Amino acid sequence: MKTIHTLIFLVFIGLFTETSIAQQLYFPERGNWNEKSPTEFNIDSAKLNEAVEYAKDQEYSGSSDLRQAILKGFEGEPYHKILGPTKKRGAPAGLILKDGYIIAKWGDIDRVDMTFSVTKSYLSTIAGLALDNKLISSADDFAYNYIWDNTYDGNHNKKITWRHLLTQSSDWSGQLWGGYDWADRPPKTGDIDDWKFRKLQEPGSVFEYNDVRVNVLSYSLLNIWRKPLPQILKEKIMDPIGGSTTWRWYGYDNSWVTIDGIQMQSVSGGGHSGGGLFINTKDHARFGLLFMNNGKWNNKQLISENWITEATKSSKANSNYGFMWWLNQKGSRHWEGLPEHLFYAAGFGGNFIVVDQKQNIVIVTRWLEPNKIDEFVTKIYDSF
């Protein structure tokens, strides 16, 4: 009897402790966000301010006219064109959250700006929701079993699974919205014929950052949901976490399709050719906070914890890449001296959402010189 009482007591204490930890997290309501001094978390305010000043001083060196920055950044790609909207960017901006509270901020955090490949982490979340809702049975299902048009025709493309698309290891071959897979970030050697008639890699074996293939994933998910992906994001993620009404997700002028008799735009996974997610810093921080808390906002599970685990796990083709989230594992993108459990979304021009689930930290920074991100994050962690 004494043993039973002891077990009940331990279970009660465990539940109480778990509840207490959960209650420490703060989830801001729409239009409101509480702030706390870093000192309330034993964080050195002076050192944290040094990190903030560093982010403000290390502004992205590219043009503030992002149309020009895109054209210059991808001038080595044959046939590259701007197909979607662009927007002039603002000055550096950012937020640092601890337990959900804002402990530091800089710049115009309400300004809506392009966010480029950070969009990919939002896109992969739409895939996670499709799995949670049983629209896709498994990430290892072949995509052609779901998309029956010519998107996955051919012996090679028929081997591609959802996992391969999410980990950018599909080597999908084809053309979409006027963009050819081989023309997106081509090798620095060879010429067009070499790129067009290359040997295709076995799906899942080689990582290659490629926006045409990301857009194939977006198009495929549009067919699965039969509804514009921005509406899915709004209804299932952004509205429940109190996101603003100002964010927009665009595709290209020519990326319209008819589904169920309704014209819908297939959105892009980044701003490589314009388009992608246009969003403010605070909305990014809400999204990061959701992932920091394993897909739960307050007491509501918006996306499964299992998906968060899978999305932030190293892929076979790249130890630093999961389901469109970058990981701070050992590898070519490892940030030395920083925790290996960190994961982050990253986009052209120095846009980042960094998530630390163990210390309940979310860092959002906009327009930071990209090669300064690890030094910036190191300065933040030096303040703890």
Coordinates of C-alpha atoms in Angstrom, one line a residue:
M1 CA 0.0 0.0 0.0
K2 CA 2.8 2.3 0.9
T3 CA 4.4 1.6 -2.5
I4 CA 1.2 2.5 -4.3
H5 CA 0.8 5.7 -2.4
T6 CA 4.4 6.6 -3.3
L7 CA 3.8 5.9 -7.0
I8 CA 0.6 8.1 -6.9
F9 CA 2.5 10.9 -5.2
L10 CA 5.4 10.7 -7.8
V11 CA 2.9 10.8 -10.7
F12 CA 1.1 13.7 -9.1
I13 CA 4.4 15.6 -8.7
G14 CA 5.4 14.8 -12.2
L15 CA 2.1 16.1 -13.6
F16 CA 2.4 19.2 -11.4
T17 CA 5.9 19.9 -12.5
E18 CA 5.0 19.4 -16.2
T19 CA 2.1 21.7 -15.8
S20 CA 4.2 24.3 -14.1
I21 CA 6.8 24.2 -16.9
A22 CA 4.0 24.6 -19.5
Q23 CA 2.6 27.6 -17.6
Q24 CA 6.0 29.3 -17.7
L25 CA 5.6 29.8 -21.5
Y26 CA 3.8 32.9 -22.7
F27 CA 1.7 32.9 -25.9
P28 CA 0.8 36.4 -27.0
E29 CA -2.7 37.2 -28.1
R30 CA -3.3 38.9 -31.4
G31 CA -2.3 42.5 -31.4
N32 CA -0.5 42.2 -28.0
W33 CA 2.9 41.0 -26.9
N34 CA 4.3 41.3 -23.4
E35 CA 7.9 42.2 -22.8
K36 CA 10.3 41.4 -20.0
S37 CA 13.7 42.6 -19.1
P38 CA 16.5 40.1 -19.9
T39 CA 17.6 40.4 -16.2
E40 CA 14.4 38.6 -15.2
F41 CA 15.9 35.5 -16.9
N42 CA 19.4 36.0 -15.6
I43 CA 20.5 37.3 -19.0
D44 CA 23.2 40.0 -19.2
S45 CA 21.4 43.0 -20.6
A46 CA 24.6 44.8 -21.7
K47 CA 25.9 41.7 -23.6
L48 CA 22.5 41.2 -25.2
N49 CA 22.4 44.8 -26.3
E50 CA 25.8 44.3 -27.9
A51 CA 24.4 41.5 -30.0
V52 CA 21.5 43.7 -31.1
E53 CA 23.8 46.6 -32.0
Y54 CA 25.9 44.1 -34.0
A55 CA 22.8 43.0 -36.0
K56 CA 22.0 46.6 -36.7
D57 CA 25.6 47.4 -37.8
Q58 CA 25.9 44.3 -40.0
E59 CA 23.2 45.2 -42.5
Y60 CA 22.8 43.1 -45.7
S61 CA 25.1 44.6 -48.3
G62 CA 22.8 44.0 -51.3
S63 CA 20.5 46.6 -52.8
S64 CA 17.5 47.6 -50.9
D65 CA 15.7 47.4 -54.2
L66 CA 15.2 43.6 -54.0
R67 CA 14.3 43.3 -57.6
Q68 CA 17.8 44.4 -58.4
A69 CA 19.3 42.3 -55.6
I70 CA 17.6 39.2 -57.0
L71 CA 18.7 39.9 -60.6
K72 CA 22.3 40.4 -59.5
G73 CA 22.3 37.5 -57.0
F74 CA 21.2 35.0 -59.7
E75 CA 22.7 36.5 -62.8
G76 CA 24.6 33.3 -63.4
E77 CA 21.4 31.4 -64.2
P78 CA 20.4 31.1 -67.8
Y79 CA 16.9 32.4 -68.6
H80 CA 16.3 33.7 -65.1
K81 CA 13.4 36.1 -64.9
I82 CA 11.3 37.9 -62.3
L83 CA 7.9 36.2 -62.5
G84 CA 6.3 37.3 -59.2
P85 CA 6.0 40.5 -57.1
T86 CA 9.0 42.0 -55.3
K87 CA 9.2 44.8 -52.7
K88 CA 11.9 47.2 -51.5
R89 CA 13.2 46.1 -48.2
G90 CA 13.4 47.9 -44.9
A91 CA 16.3 48.4 -42.5
P92 CA 17.6 45.6 -40.2
A93 CA 15.0 44.4 -37.7
G94 CA 14.5 41.6 -35.3
L95 CA 13.2 40.1 -32.1
I96 CA 14.5 37.8 -29.4
L97 CA 12.1 35.7 -27.3
K98 CA 12.7 33.9 -24.0
D99 CA 9.8 31.7 -22.8
G100 CA 7.6 33.6 -25.3
Y101 CA 8.3 37.1 -23.9
I102 CA 10.1 39.7 -26.0
I103 CA 13.5 40.4 -24.3
A104 CA 15.0 42.4 -27.2
K105 CA 13.8 44.1 -30.4
W106 CA 15.2 46.4 -33.0
G107 CA 14.0 48.0 -36.2
D108 CA 10.5 48.1 -37.6
I109 CA 9.1 44.8 -36.5
D110 CA 5.7 45.5 -38.0
R111 CA 7.0 46.1 -41.5
V112 CA 6.0 43.5 -44.1
D113 CA 9.0 42.4 -46.2
M114 CA 10.0 39.6 -48.5
T115 CA 11.5 36.7 -46.7
F116 CA 12.7 34.5 -49.6
S117 CA 13.6 30.9 -48.6
V118 CA 12.3 31.2 -45.0
T119 CA 9.0 30.5 -47.0
K120 CA 10.2 26.9 -47.5
S121 CA 9.8 26.2 -43.7
Y122 CA 6.2 27.4 -44.0
L123 CA 5.7 25.3 -47.1
S124 CA 7.0 22.2 -45.4
T125 CA 4.5 22.9 -42.6
I126 CA 1.7 22.6 -45.1
A127 CA 3.0 19.1 -46.0
G128 CA 3.0 18.3 -42.3
L129 CA -0.6 19.3 -42.0
A130 CA -1.4 17.1 -45.0
L131 CA 0.1 14.2 -43.2
D132 CA -1.7 15.0 -39.9
N133 CA -5.0 15.2 -41.8
K134 CA -4.3 11.9 -43.7
L135 CA -4.3 13.6 -47.1
I136 CA -0.9 12.0 -47.5
S137 CA -0.5 8.6 -45.8
S138 CA 3.3 8.6 -45.5
A139 CA 6.2 10.9 -46.3
D140 CA 7.7 7.9 -48.1
D141 CA 4.8 7.5 -50.5
F142 CA 5.6 8.1 -54.2
A143 CA 4.3 11.5 -55.2
Y144 CA 3.1 10.2 -58.6
N145 CA 0.4 8.1 -56.8
Y146 CA -1.2 11.4 -55.7
I147 CA -0.4 13.7 -58.7
W148 CA -1.6 11.9 -61.8
D149 CA -0.8 14.5 -64.4
N150 CA 2.6 14.5 -66.2
T151 CA 4.5 16.1 -63.3
Y152 CA 6.1 12.8 -62.3
D153 CA 6.2 11.1 -65.7
G154 CA 9.3 9.0 -66.5
N155 CA 11.2 6.3 -64.7
H156 CA 13.3 8.8 -62.7
N157 CA 10.5 11.1 -61.5
K158 CA 8.3 8.1 -60.5
K159 CA 10.9 7.2 -57.9
I160 CA 10.4 10.5 -56.1
T161 CA 8.7 10.5 -52.7
W162 CA 7.3 13.3 -50.6
R163 CA 10.4 12.9 -48.3
H164 CA 12.7 13.5 -51.3
L165 CA 10.9 16.7 -52.2
L166 CA 10.9 17.9 -48.6
T167 CA 14.7 17.3 -48.2
Q168 CA 15.6 18.7 -51.6
S169 CA 17.1 15.5 -52.7
S170 CA 14.7 14.4 -55.4
D171 CA 16.7 15.5 -58.5
W172 CA 13.3 16.0 -60.1
S173 CA 13.8 16.6 -63.8
G174 CA 11.5 18.9 -65.8
Q175 CA 10.0 22.3 -66.3
L176 CA 7.5 24.2 -64.3
W177 CA 6.2 27.8 -64.8
G178 CA 8.8 28.3 -67.5
G179 CA 11.7 27.3 -65.2
Y180 CA 13.9 24.3 -65.9
D181 CA 15.3 22.3 -63.0
W182 CA 18.8 22.3 -64.6
A183 CA 18.9 26.1 -65.0
D184 CA 18.3 26.8 -61.3
R185 CA 21.7 27.3 -59.6
P186 CA 23.6 25.3 -62.2
P187 CA 27.2 24.1 -61.7
K188 CA 30.0 26.6 -62.1
T189 CA 31.5 24.3 -64.7
G190 CA 30.2 23.1 -68.0
D191 CA 27.5 24.6 -70.3
I192 CA 23.8 24.3 -70.9
D193 CA 24.1 21.0 -72.8
D194 CA 26.1 19.6 -69.9
W195 CA 23.5 20.7 -67.4
K196 CA 20.5 19.5 -69.5
F197 CA 21.9 16.1 -70.3
R198 CA 23.5 15.3 -66.9
K199 CA 23.3 12.0 -65.2
L200 CA 20.3 12.0 -62.9
Q201 CA 21.0 11.2 -59.2
E202 CA 19.0 8.5 -57.4
P203 CA 16.3 10.3 -55.4
G204 CA 17.3 10.7 -51.8
S205 CA 21.0 10.4 -52.4
V206 CA 22.2 14.0 -53.2
F207 CA 21.1 17.3 -51.7
E208 CA 20.6 20.2 -54.2
Y209 CA 19.0 23.5 -53.3
N210 CA 16.6 24.1 -56.2
D211 CA 13.6 26.4 -56.3
V212 CA 12.0 24.8 -59.3
R213 CA 11.8 21.5 -57.4
V214 CA 10.5 23.4 -54.3
N215 CA 7.7 24.8 -56.5
V216 CA 6.9 21.3 -57.7
L217 CA 6.3 20.4 -54.0
S218 CA 4.1 23.5 -53.7
Y219 CA 2.1 22.6 -56.8
S220 CA 1.7 19.0 -55.6
L221 CA 0.4 20.1 -52.2
L222 CA -2.1 22.5 -53.9
N223 CA -3.4 19.4 -55.7
I224 CA -3.6 17.5 -52.5
W225 CA -5.5 20.2 -50.5
R226 CA -7.6 21.4 -53.5
K227 CA -7.4 24.8 -51.9
P228 CA -4.9 27.7 -52.1
L229 CA -2.1 27.1 -49.7
P230 CA -2.2 30.6 -48.1
Q231 CA -5.7 29.8 -47.0
I232 CA -4.5 26.5 -45.4
L233 CA -1.7 28.4 -43.6
K234 CA -4.1 31.2 -42.5
E235 CA -6.8 28.8 -41.1
K236 CA -4.7 26.2 -39.5
I237 CA -1.6 28.1 -38.3
M238 CA -1.5 31.9 -38.6
D239 CA -5.0 32.6 -37.2
P240 CA -4.7 30.2 -34.3
I241 CA -1.3 31.7 -33.2
G242 CA -2.7 35.3 -33.5
G243 CA -0.8 36.3 -36.6
S244 CA -1.5 39.6 -38.2
T245 CA -3.7 40.3 -41.3
T246 CA -0.8 41.8 -43.2
W247 CA 1.2 38.8 -44.4
R248 CA 0.7 37.6 -48.0
W249 CA 2.0 34.5 -49.9
Y250 CA 2.5 34.9 -53.7
G251 CA 3.3 32.7 -56.7
Y252 CA 4.1 33.8 -60.2
D253 CA 2.1 35.7 -62.9
N254 CA 1.9 32.4 -64.8
S255 CA 1.5 29.9 -61.9
W256 CA -2.3 29.7 -62.0
V257 CA -4.1 26.4 -62.3
T258 CA -7.8 25.3 -62.4
I259 CA -8.9 22.9 -59.7
D260 CA -12.5 21.9 -59.2
G261 CA -13.4 24.6 -61.7
I262 CA -11.7 27.4 -59.6
Q263 CA -8.6 29.3 -60.6
M264 CA -5.9 29.0 -57.9
Q265 CA -2.4 30.3 -57.8
S266 CA 0.3 27.8 -57.0
V267 CA 2.5 29.8 -54.6
S268 CA 6.3 29.8 -54.7
G269 CA 8.6 28.4 -52.0
G270 CA 10.8 31.5 -52.1
G271 CA 11.6 34.8 -53.8
H272 CA 14.2 33.6 -56.2
S273 CA 12.0 34.8 -59.1
G274 CA 9.8 37.1 -57.0
G275 CA 6.8 36.0 -54.9
G276 CA 7.0 33.9 -51.8
L277 CA 6.0 35.0 -48.3
F278 CA 5.8 38.7 -47.5
I279 CA 5.5 39.0 -43.7
N280 CA 6.5 41.0 -40.7
T281 CA 9.0 40.1 -38.0
K282 CA 6.4 39.5 -35.2
D283 CA 4.5 37.0 -37.3
H284 CA 7.8 35.2 -37.9
A285 CA 8.4 35.1 -34.2
R286 CA 4.9 33.6 -33.6
F287 CA 5.7 30.9 -36.1
G288 CA 9.0 30.2 -34.4
L289 CA 7.4 30.1 -31.0
L290 CA 4.9 27.4 -32.3
F291 CA 7.8 25.2 -33.4
M292 CA 9.7 25.9 -30.2
N293 CA 6.8 24.4 -28.3
N294 CA 6.6 21.3 -30.5
G295 CA 3.5 22.5 -32.5
K296 CA 1.4 23.4 -29.5
W297 CA 0.0 26.9 -29.0
N298 CA -1.3 27.4 -25.5
N299 CA -3.1 24.0 -25.0
K300 CA -4.0 23.4 -28.7
Q301 CA -1.8 21.1 -30.8
L302 CA -1.9 22.8 -34.2
I303 CA 0.6 20.5 -35.9
S304 CA 1.7 17.1 -34.5
E305 CA 4.8 16.8 -32.3
N306 CA 5.8 13.9 -34.5
W307 CA 6.0 16.2 -37.5
I308 CA 8.2 18.7 -35.7
T309 CA 10.6 15.8 -34.8
E310 CA 10.7 14.6 -38.4
A311 CA 11.0 18.0 -39.9
T312 CA 14.1 18.8 -37.7
K313 CA 15.9 15.5 -38.2
S314 CA 19.0 15.2 -40.4
S315 CA 18.2 13.9 -43.8
K316 CA 20.3 11.2 -45.6
A317 CA 21.6 13.5 -48.3
N318 CA 22.5 16.4 -45.9
S319 CA 23.1 16.2 -42.2
N320 CA 22.4 20.0 -41.9
Y321 CA 19.0 19.8 -43.5
G322 CA 15.6 18.4 -42.5
F323 CA 12.2 19.0 -44.0
M324 CA 13.1 22.5 -45.2
W325 CA 14.6 23.5 -41.9
W326 CA 18.4 23.9 -41.4
L327 CA 20.0 22.1 -38.5
N328 CA 23.1 23.0 -36.5
Q329 CA 24.5 19.5 -36.7
K330 CA 28.1 18.7 -37.6
G331 CA 28.5 19.5 -41.3
S332 CA 29.2 22.3 -43.8
R333 CA 26.7 24.7 -42.1
H334 CA 27.6 24.0 -38.5
W335 CA 27.9 27.0 -36.2
E336 CA 30.9 26.2 -34.1
G337 CA 30.4 26.7 -30.3
L338 CA 26.6 26.9 -30.5
P339 CA 24.2 24.1 -29.4
E340 CA 23.7 21.4 -32.0
H341 CA 20.0 21.2 -31.2
L342 CA 19.3 24.5 -32.8
F343 CA 17.3 24.6 -36.0
Y344 CA 16.5 27.5 -38.2
A345 CA 14.8 28.8 -41.3
A346 CA 17.0 30.9 -43.6
G347 CA 16.4 33.1 -46.6
F348 CA 18.3 35.3 -49.1
G349 CA 19.3 38.7 -47.8
G350 CA 19.9 37.6 -44.2
N351 CA 16.4 36.5 -43.1
F352 CA 16.4 34.0 -40.2
I353 CA 14.2 32.3 -37.6
V354 CA 16.3 30.5 -35.1
V355 CA 14.7 28.1 -32.6
D356 CA 16.1 26.6 -29.4
Q357 CA 13.6 24.2 -27.8
K358 CA 15.8 23.4 -24.8
Q359 CA 16.2 27.0 -23.6
N360 CA 12.9 28.3 -25.0
I361 CA 14.6 30.8 -27.3
V362 CA 13.4 32.2 -30.6
I363 CA 15.5 34.6 -32.6
V364 CA 14.2 36.5 -35.7
T365 CA 16.5 38.7 -37.7
R366 CA 15.9 40.5 -41.0
W367 CA 18.5 41.9 -43.4
L368 CA 21.6 40.7 -41.5
E369 CA 24.7 40.1 -43.7
P370 CA 24.2 36.3 -44.1
N371 CA 27.7 35.3 -43.3
K372 CA 27.4 37.1 -39.9
I373 CA 24.6 35.0 -38.5
D374 CA 26.7 32.6 -36.5
E375 CA 28.6 35.4 -34.9
F376 CA 25.4 37.2 -34.1
V377 CA 23.8 34.2 -32.5
T378 CA 27.0 33.5 -30.6
K379 CA 26.9 37.0 -29.1
I380 CA 23.3 36.3 -28.0
Y381 CA 24.3 33.1 -26.3
D382 CA 27.3 34.8 -24.6
S383 CA 24.7 36.9 -22.7
F384 CA 23.1 33.9 -21.1

